[in-house]
Amino acid sequence: MEDLPKGLASSNASKIAKRLESVSGGRILDVATAGGGFIDTLMKTLKDYDSFVGIDYCASATSKKEMESAKKRFEGKPVRFFEMNAETLKFEDESFDTVCMSHSLHHLANIGKVLAEMKRVLKNGGDFILQEAYCDGDQTEAQKADELEHEWLARIDSLLGITHNKTLTKQRIMNIVNSLELRELEVFDSTHPVDCLFCKRKHECEDPKNQATFHNLIKEIDDAFKRIENYSDLETQNRLKEEGERIKETIAKSGSASASYLFIIGRT
Ligand SMILES: C[S@@+](CC[C@H](N)C(=O)[O-])C[C@H]1O[C@@H](n2cnc3c(N)ncnc32)[C@H](O)[C@@H]1O
């Protein structure tokens, strides 16, 4: 592998990838898959797998679009997508060898129900994989700017009736994980996603002020402005727009980098 940039090399991304390389995934369920991003990651890293099923109830127009384009992207591969509520999975008990969920805990209206369903459909002794960003700990100014934008977007989603909570704390994620009572639990804490190891853009994100990330975030904020254009309460709408403009300034000043996250793997 090429020499990794310092930030990525000192993160736990390589350790997580190595751990995934030891997993024979078998039949895998990815819950709240959206555009199947985590399926991509697992395909690149797992020791082997038979097939994937990605489910999402497509709460927003964006996740619906993402799932439709994922269906095309994975054509010819052993991957199927279904629109389905994770609180009532339409699968038999113990019908998957591996279940996983990536960056979606804070999107769930009923975390307990979803996790119970994931455990129900997982074979005894199967792997349970979870990754979720956290908001506290030792984050850089660029990560804090990203969190600020995320919290603002989550508030807009909530106003529009889409469940989207604030990023969780590390302790809250661990409390949720501990309630699963998994065996052989391993927890990795990383600043960088595993996908950074496969970067095709010369690791440009290592610079928190890189232009591509900056333009993506500004576009995300401008898109959110459009989504609230018809919101009934004009005062709230104007306040959110002012906050959005201030967040743009913070991002221009501090740059932006994705929040640190916990990667968790254990067996039932
Ligand atoms: C941040 S996105 C998922 C990202 C994706 N897992 C990845 O790593 O690329 C969160 C998703 O959770 C989905 N979601 C929220 N509650 C759900 C539920 N009860 N059942 C199924 N999907 C749900 C939303 O529709 C949304 O697409």
mmCIF file of C-alpha atoms and ligand atoms in Angstrom:
data_model
loop_
_atom_site.group_PDB
_atom_site.id
_atom_site.type_symbol
_atom_site.label_atom_id
_atom_site.label_comp_id
_atom_site.label_asym_id
_atom_site.label_seq_id
_atom_site.Cartn_x
_atom_site.Cartn_y
_atom_site.Cartn_z
ATOM 1 C CA MET A 1 0.000 0.000 0.000
ATOM 2 C CA GLU A 2 1.165 3.577 -0.755
ATOM 3 C CA ASP A 3 2.487 5.686 2.105
ATOM 4 C CA LEU A 4 -0.524 6.996 3.978
ATOM 5 C CA PRO A 5 -0.810 10.651 5.015
ATOM 6 C CA LYS A 6 0.051 11.223 8.688
ATOM 7 C CA GLY A 7 -3.524 11.773 9.966
ATOM 8 C CA LEU A 8 -4.860 8.658 8.270
ATOM 9 C CA ALA A 9 -1.851 6.548 9.274
ATOM 10 C CA SER A 10 -2.252 7.490 12.940
ATOM 11 C CA SER A 11 -6.013 6.761 12.904
ATOM 12 C CA ASN A 12 -7.425 3.281 13.528
ATOM 13 C CA ALA A 13 -8.759 2.933 9.956
ATOM 14 C CA SER A 14 -6.109 0.328 9.044
ATOM 15 C CA LYS A 15 -6.804 -1.684 12.219
ATOM 16 C CA ILE A 16 -10.533 -1.714 11.433
ATOM 17 C CA ALA A 17 -9.834 -2.810 7.840
ATOM 18 C CA LYS A 18 -7.555 -5.584 9.145
ATOM 19 C CA ARG A 19 -10.264 -6.766 11.557
ATOM 20 C CA LEU A 20 -12.788 -6.831 8.687
ATOM 21 C CA GLU A 21 -10.344 -8.858 6.594
ATOM 22 C CA SER A 22 -10.773 -11.681 9.135
ATOM 23 C CA VAL A 23 -14.580 -11.794 8.742
ATOM 24 C CA SER A 24 -16.339 -14.296 6.485
ATOM 25 C CA GLY A 25 -19.573 -12.357 6.092
ATOM 26 C CA GLY A 26 -21.854 -15.046 4.568
ATOM 27 C CA ARG A 27 -25.350 -13.595 4.039
ATOM 28 C CA ILE A 28 -25.212 -9.985 5.247
ATOM 29 C CA LEU A 29 -27.978 -7.532 6.186
ATOM 30 C CA ASP A 30 -27.154 -3.796 6.080
ATOM 31 C CA VAL A 31 -29.831 -1.897 7.996
ATOM 32 C CA ALA A 32 -30.620 1.749 7.079
ATOM 33 C CA THR A 33 -28.397 1.317 4.037
ATOM 34 C CA ALA A 34 -29.424 4.518 2.136
ATOM 35 C CA GLY A 35 -27.101 4.335 -0.914
ATOM 36 C CA GLY A 36 -25.331 1.145 0.193
ATOM 37 C CA GLY A 37 -22.140 3.019 1.117
ATOM 38 C CA PHE A 38 -21.306 0.543 3.870
ATOM 39 C CA ILE A 39 -21.894 -2.403 1.518
ATOM 40 C CA ASP A 40 -19.158 -0.917 -0.714
ATOM 41 C CA THR A 41 -16.809 -0.723 2.262
ATOM 42 C CA LEU A 42 -17.519 -4.315 3.320
ATOM 43 C CA MET A 43 -17.079 -5.631 -0.234
ATOM 44 C CA LYS A 44 -13.614 -4.076 -0.322
ATOM 45 C CA THR A 45 -12.531 -5.314 3.099
ATOM 46 C CA LEU A 46 -14.234 -8.582 4.176
ATOM 47 C CA LYS A 47 -12.352 -11.853 3.841
ATOM 48 C CA ASP A 48 -15.334 -13.143 1.822
ATOM 49 C CA TYR A 49 -19.144 -12.972 1.617
ATOM 50 C CA ASP A 50 -22.061 -14.686 -0.147
ATOM 51 C CA SER A 51 -24.582 -11.873 -0.570
ATOM 52 C CA PHE A 52 -25.901 -8.586 0.790
ATOM 53 C CA VAL A 53 -29.384 -7.308 1.532
ATOM 54 C CA GLY A 54 -29.706 -3.552 2.109
ATOM 55 C CA ILE A 55 -32.888 -2.184 3.671
ATOM 56 C CA ASP A 56 -34.011 1.379 4.276
ATOM 57 C CA TYR A 57 -37.445 2.898 4.796
ATOM 58 C CA CYS A 58 -36.334 5.868 2.677
ATOM 59 C CA ALA A 59 -37.487 8.566 5.084
ATOM 60 C CA SER A 60 -36.470 11.395 2.767
ATOM 61 C CA ALA A 61 -36.455 12.015 -0.975
ATOM 62 C CA THR A 62 -32.638 11.939 -0.737
ATOM 63 C CA SER A 63 -32.443 8.416 0.739
ATOM 64 C CA LYS A 64 -35.017 7.197 -1.826
ATOM 65 C CA LYS A 65 -32.842 8.576 -4.656
ATOM 66 C CA GLU A 66 -29.732 7.092 -3.040
ATOM 67 C CA MET A 67 -31.306 3.630 -2.910
ATOM 68 C CA GLU A 68 -32.447 3.829 -6.539
ATOM 69 C CA SER A 69 -28.951 4.749 -7.741
ATOM 70 C CA ALA A 70 -27.433 2.020 -5.512
ATOM 71 C CA LYS A 71 -29.666 -0.556 -7.228
ATOM 72 C CA LYS A 72 -28.054 0.455 -10.542
ATOM 73 C CA ARG A 73 -24.529 0.669 -9.144
ATOM 74 C CA PHE A 74 -24.670 -2.883 -7.747
ATOM 75 C CA GLU A 75 -26.338 -4.421 -10.817
ATOM 76 C CA GLY A 76 -24.852 -7.855 -11.548
ATOM 77 C CA LYS A 77 -23.527 -8.169 -7.977
ATOM 78 C CA PRO A 78 -25.091 -10.307 -5.216
ATOM 79 C CA VAL A 79 -26.820 -7.320 -3.614
ATOM 80 C CA ARG A 80 -30.563 -6.706 -3.203
ATOM 81 C CA PHE A 81 -32.288 -3.623 -1.830
ATOM 82 C CA PHE A 82 -35.701 -3.366 -0.184
ATOM 83 C CA GLU A 83 -37.716 -0.460 1.124
ATOM 84 C CA MET A 84 -38.524 -1.653 4.645
ATOM 85 C CA ASN A 85 -38.886 -0.371 8.204
ATOM 86 C CA ALA A 86 -36.105 -1.754 10.397
ATOM 87 C CA GLU A 87 -38.508 -1.825 13.357
ATOM 88 C CA THR A 88 -40.397 -4.696 11.682
ATOM 89 C CA LEU A 89 -37.928 -6.603 9.497
ATOM 90 C CA LYS A 90 -39.624 -8.947 7.048
ATOM 91 C CA PHE A 91 -37.058 -11.732 7.457
ATOM 92 C CA GLU A 92 -37.090 -15.074 9.270
ATOM 93 C CA ASP A 93 -35.416 -15.501 12.664
ATOM 94 C CA GLU A 94 -31.690 -16.283 12.372
ATOM 95 C CA SER A 95 -31.644 -15.839 8.581
ATOM 96 C CA PHE A 96 -28.404 -13.762 8.319
ATOM 97 C CA ASP A 97 -24.774 -14.589 9.178
ATOM 98 C CA THR A 98 -23.872 -10.927 9.695
ATOM 99 C CA VAL A 99 -25.934 -7.829 10.459
ATOM 100 C CA CYS A 100 -24.607 -4.281 10.333
ATOM 101 C CA MET A 101 -25.581 -0.646 10.557
ATOM 102 C CA SER A 102 -23.460 2.383 9.673
ATOM 103 C CA HIS A 103 -23.962 5.960 10.886
ATOM 104 C CA SER A 104 -27.694 5.482 11.387
ATOM 105 C CA LEU A 105 -28.316 5.012 15.138
ATOM 106 C CA HIS A 106 -29.051 8.739 15.490
ATOM 107 C CA HIS A 107 -31.587 8.507 12.627
ATOM 108 C CA LEU A 108 -33.762 5.939 14.403
ATOM 109 C CA ALA A 109 -37.043 6.814 16.116
ATOM 110 C CA ASN A 110 -36.871 3.636 18.203
ATOM 111 C CA ILE A 111 -33.328 2.348 18.651
ATOM 112 C CA GLY A 112 -34.355 -0.523 20.987
ATOM 113 C CA LYS A 113 -36.893 -1.947 18.526
ATOM 114 C CA VAL A 114 -34.457 -1.834 15.582
ATOM 115 C CA LEU A 115 -31.596 -3.465 17.482
ATOM 116 C CA ALA A 116 -33.915 -6.199 18.804
ATOM 117 C CA GLU A 117 -34.990 -6.915 15.223
ATOM 118 C CA MET A 118 -31.374 -7.024 14.033
ATOM 119 C CA LYS A 119 -30.570 -9.533 16.793
ATOM 120 C CA ARG A 120 -33.632 -11.634 15.941
ATOM 121 C CA VAL A 121 -32.630 -12.112 12.290
ATOM 122 C CA LEU A 122 -28.957 -12.779 13.128
ATOM 123 C CA LYS A 123 -27.857 -16.424 13.430
ATOM 124 C CA ASN A 124 -26.595 -17.543 16.805
ATOM 125 C CA GLY A 125 -22.840 -16.829 16.785
ATOM 126 C CA GLY A 126 -23.143 -14.343 13.889
ATOM 127 C CA ASP A 127 -21.280 -11.025 13.683
ATOM 128 C CA PHE A 128 -22.983 -7.772 14.695
ATOM 129 C CA ILE A 129 -21.193 -4.736 13.208
ATOM 130 C CA LEU A 130 -21.998 -1.151 14.049
ATOM 131 C CA GLN A 131 -20.310 2.149 13.310
ATOM 132 C CA GLU A 132 -21.463 5.530 14.548
ATOM 133 C CA ALA A 133 -19.924 9.002 14.788
ATOM 134 C CA TYR A 134 -19.795 10.699 18.184
ATOM 135 C CA CYS A 135 -19.921 14.390 19.099
ATOM 136 C CA ASP A 136 -17.676 14.637 22.168
ATOM 137 C CA GLY A 137 -14.046 13.777 22.934
ATOM 138 C CA ASP A 138 -10.992 15.330 21.453
ATOM 139 C CA GLN A 139 -12.228 16.664 18.106
ATOM 140 C CA THR A 140 -10.403 19.247 16.000
ATOM 141 C CA GLU A 141 -11.885 22.659 15.123
ATOM 142 C CA ALA A 142 -12.611 21.305 11.626
ATOM 143 C CA GLN A 143 -14.506 18.334 13.103
ATOM 144 C CA LYS A 144 -16.433 20.700 15.393
ATOM 145 C CA ALA A 145 -17.467 22.764 12.336
ATOM 146 C CA ASP A 146 -18.750 19.596 10.668
ATOM 147 C CA GLU A 147 -20.705 18.723 13.824
ATOM 148 C CA LEU A 148 -22.207 22.234 13.897
ATOM 149 C CA GLU A 149 -23.468 21.778 10.340
ATOM 150 C CA HIS A 150 -24.778 18.279 11.139
ATOM 151 C CA GLU A 151 -26.697 19.504 14.189
ATOM 152 C CA TRP A 152 -28.290 22.270 12.065
ATOM 153 C CA LEU A 153 -29.257 19.810 9.306
ATOM 154 C CA ALA A 154 -30.700 17.411 11.914
ATOM 155 C CA ARG A 155 -32.893 20.243 13.261
ATOM 156 C CA ILE A 156 -34.165 20.998 9.750
ATOM 157 C CA ASP A 157 -34.943 17.318 9.096
ATOM 158 C CA SER A 158 -36.809 17.141 12.417
ATOM 159 C CA LEU A 159 -38.878 20.249 11.548
ATOM 160 C CA LEU A 160 -39.808 18.569 8.256
ATOM 161 C CA GLY A 161 -40.931 15.406 10.079
ATOM 162 C CA ILE A 162 -37.844 13.246 9.404
ATOM 163 C CA THR A 163 -36.307 11.597 12.473
ATOM 164 C CA HIS A 164 -32.763 12.919 12.784
ATOM 165 C CA ASN A 165 -31.257 13.364 16.233
ATOM 166 C CA LYS A 166 -28.053 15.110 17.266
ATOM 167 C CA THR A 167 -24.855 13.092 16.985
ATOM 168 C CA LEU A 168 -24.630 10.827 20.056
ATOM 169 C CA THR A 169 -21.948 10.953 22.737
ATOM 170 C CA LYS A 170 -19.432 8.115 23.001
ATOM 171 C CA GLN A 171 -20.954 7.028 26.306
ATOM 172 C CA ARG A 172 -24.468 6.900 24.859
ATOM 173 C CA ILE A 173 -23.240 4.736 21.945
ATOM 174 C CA MET A 174 -21.465 2.421 24.394
ATOM 175 C CA ASN A 175 -24.588 2.173 26.612
ATOM 176 C CA ILE A 176 -26.581 1.129 23.545
ATOM 177 C CA VAL A 177 -23.908 -1.381 22.499
ATOM 178 C CA ASN A 178 -23.642 -2.836 26.007
ATOM 179 C CA SER A 179 -27.413 -3.402 26.048
ATOM 180 C CA LEU A 180 -26.880 -5.804 23.120
ATOM 181 C CA GLU A 181 -24.869 -8.147 25.386
ATOM 182 C CA LEU A 182 -22.572 -9.218 22.541
ATOM 183 C CA ARG A 183 -19.723 -11.656 23.123
ATOM 184 C CA GLU A 184 -16.097 -11.009 22.105
ATOM 185 C CA LEU A 185 -16.888 -7.299 21.842
ATOM 186 C CA GLU A 186 -14.215 -5.151 20.162
ATOM 187 C CA VAL A 187 -14.420 -1.357 19.973
ATOM 188 C CA PHE A 188 -12.204 0.775 17.733
ATOM 189 C CA ASP A 189 -12.133 4.562 17.928
ATOM 190 C CA SER A 190 -11.083 6.273 14.703
ATOM 191 C CA THR A 191 -10.788 9.756 13.241
ATOM 192 C CA HIS A 192 -10.789 8.414 9.657
ATOM 193 C CA PRO A 193 -13.227 6.159 7.795
ATOM 194 C CA VAL A 194 -11.905 2.872 6.373
ATOM 195 C CA ASP A 195 -12.832 4.211 2.920
ATOM 196 C CA CYS A 196 -9.983 6.753 3.177
ATOM 197 C CA LEU A 197 -7.620 3.792 2.683
ATOM 198 C CA PHE A 198 -9.056 3.399 -0.833
ATOM 199 C CA CYS A 199 -9.040 7.117 -1.680
ATOM 200 C CA LYS A 200 -8.926 7.919 -5.390
ATOM 201 C CA ARG A 201 -8.595 11.671 -4.817
ATOM 202 C CA LYS A 202 -5.054 11.840 -3.471
ATOM 203 C CA HIS A 203 -6.309 12.121 0.133
ATOM 204 C CA GLU A 204 -7.430 15.706 -0.477
ATOM 205 C CA CYS A 205 -9.648 15.552 2.655
ATOM 206 C CA GLU A 206 -6.483 15.495 4.787
ATOM 207 C CA ASP A 207 -6.530 19.244 4.220
ATOM 208 C CA PRO A 208 -9.634 20.389 6.192
ATOM 209 C CA LYS A 209 -9.847 23.443 3.922
ATOM 210 C CA ASN A 210 -9.854 21.491 0.651
ATOM 211 C CA GLN A 211 -12.131 23.011 -1.974
ATOM 212 C CA ALA A 212 -14.139 19.863 -2.810
ATOM 213 C CA THR A 213 -15.332 19.329 0.792
ATOM 214 C CA PHE A 214 -15.976 23.063 1.193
ATOM 215 C CA HIS A 215 -18.165 23.222 -1.932
ATOM 216 C CA ASN A 216 -20.067 20.044 -0.949
ATOM 217 C CA LEU A 217 -20.931 21.461 2.463
ATOM 218 C CA ILE A 218 -21.977 24.839 1.060
ATOM 219 C CA LYS A 219 -24.196 23.024 -1.437
ATOM 220 C CA GLU A 220 -25.687 20.917 1.390
ATOM 221 C CA ILE A 221 -26.545 24.115 3.292
ATOM 222 C CA ASP A 222 -28.004 25.816 0.189
ATOM 223 C CA ASP A 223 -30.088 22.681 -0.543
ATOM 224 C CA ALA A 224 -31.388 22.790 3.042
ATOM 225 C CA PHE A 225 -32.371 26.470 2.517
ATOM 226 C CA LYS A 226 -34.514 25.308 -0.414
ATOM 227 C CA ARG A 227 -36.087 22.541 1.690
ATOM 228 C CA ILE A 228 -37.314 25.053 4.301
ATOM 229 C CA GLU A 229 -38.509 27.646 1.794
ATOM 230 C CA ASN A 230 -42.152 26.641 2.298
ATOM 231 C CA TYR A 231 -41.924 26.074 6.046
ATOM 232 C CA SER A 232 -44.964 27.731 7.638
ATOM 233 C CA ASP A 233 -43.226 29.556 10.499
ATOM 234 C CA LEU A 234 -41.358 32.450 8.837
ATOM 235 C CA GLU A 235 -39.505 33.431 12.020
ATOM 236 C CA THR A 236 -38.029 29.920 12.408
ATOM 237 C CA GLN A 237 -37.211 29.845 8.708
ATOM 238 C CA ASN A 238 -35.295 33.156 8.896
ATOM 239 C CA ARG A 239 -33.467 32.124 12.083
ATOM 240 C CA LEU A 240 -32.353 28.863 10.452
ATOM 241 C CA LYS A 241 -31.165 30.741 7.363
ATOM 242 C CA GLU A 242 -29.112 33.153 9.499
ATOM 243 C CA GLU A 243 -27.595 30.203 11.388
ATOM 244 C CA GLY A 244 -26.843 28.478 8.076
ATOM 245 C CA GLU A 245 -24.960 31.570 6.837
ATOM 246 C CA ARG A 246 -22.951 31.694 10.086
ATOM 247 C CA ILE A 247 -22.095 27.992 9.721
ATOM 248 C CA LYS A 248 -20.798 28.692 6.200
ATOM 249 C CA GLU A 249 -18.468 31.331 7.717
ATOM 250 C CA THR A 250 -17.263 28.897 10.416
ATOM 251 C CA ILE A 251 -16.529 26.254 7.764
ATOM 252 C CA ALA A 252 -14.610 28.813 5.671
ATOM 253 C CA LYS A 253 -12.544 29.725 8.745
ATOM 254 C CA SER A 254 -11.929 26.304 10.369
ATOM 255 C CA GLY A 255 -12.354 23.960 7.423
ATOM 256 C CA SER A 256 -14.254 20.721 7.934
ATOM 257 C CA ALA A 257 -13.454 17.087 8.686
ATOM 258 C CA SER A 258 -15.757 14.176 9.410
ATOM 259 C CA ALA A 259 -16.392 13.446 13.087
ATOM 260 C CA SER A 260 -14.557 10.652 14.886
ATOM 261 C CA TYR A 261 -16.542 7.448 15.232
ATOM 262 C CA LEU A 262 -16.713 4.125 17.039
ATOM 263 C CA PHE A 263 -16.491 0.881 15.072
ATOM 264 C CA ILE A 264 -17.913 -2.023 17.039
ATOM 265 C CA ILE A 265 -17.922 -5.731 16.287
ATOM 266 C CA GLY A 266 -19.207 -8.563 18.453
ATOM 267 C CA ARG A 267 -21.002 -11.912 18.311
ATOM 268 C CA THR A 268 -24.422 -12.963 19.507
HETATM 269 C C1 LIG B 1 -27.151 8.455 7.362
HETATM 270 S S1 LIG B 1 -28.243 7.490 6.471
HETATM 271 C C2 LIG B 1 -27.446 5.933 6.292
HETATM 272 C C3 LIG B 1 -26.061 5.914 5.756
HETATM 273 C C4 LIG B 1 -25.589 4.564 5.268
HETATM 274 N N1 LIG B 1 -25.830 3.511 6.222
HETATM 275 C C5 LIG B 1 -24.089 4.636 4.971
HETATM 276 O O1 LIG B 1 -23.269 4.258 5.825
HETATM 277 O O2 LIG B 1 -23.748 5.106 3.861
HETATM 278 C C6 LIG B 1 -29.511 7.068 7.617
HETATM 279 C C7 LIG B 1 -30.641 6.264 7.018
HETATM 280 O O3 LIG B 1 -31.439 5.711 8.062
HETATM 281 C C8 LIG B 1 -32.701 5.420 7.468
HETATM 282 N N2 LIG B 1 -33.660 5.025 8.524
HETATM 283 C C9 LIG B 1 -34.004 5.720 9.620
HETATM 284 N N3 LIG B 1 -34.905 5.017 10.353
HETATM 285 C C10 LIG B 1 -35.133 3.852 9.704
HETATM 286 C C11 LIG B 1 -35.975 2.731 9.944
HETATM 287 N N4 LIG B 1 -36.764 2.660 11.024
HETATM 288 N N5 LIG B 1 -35.966 1.719 9.049
HETATM 289 C C12 LIG B 1 -35.175 1.777 7.955
HETATM 290 N N6 LIG B 1 -34.365 2.810 7.672
HETATM 291 C C13 LIG B 1 -34.339 3.852 8.528
HETATM 292 C C14 LIG B 1 -33.013 6.719 6.739
HETATM 293 O O4 LIG B 1 -34.014 6.565 5.748
HETATM 294 C C15 LIG B 1 -31.622 7.060 6.140
HETATM 295 O O5 LIG B 1 -31.491 6.642 4.816
#
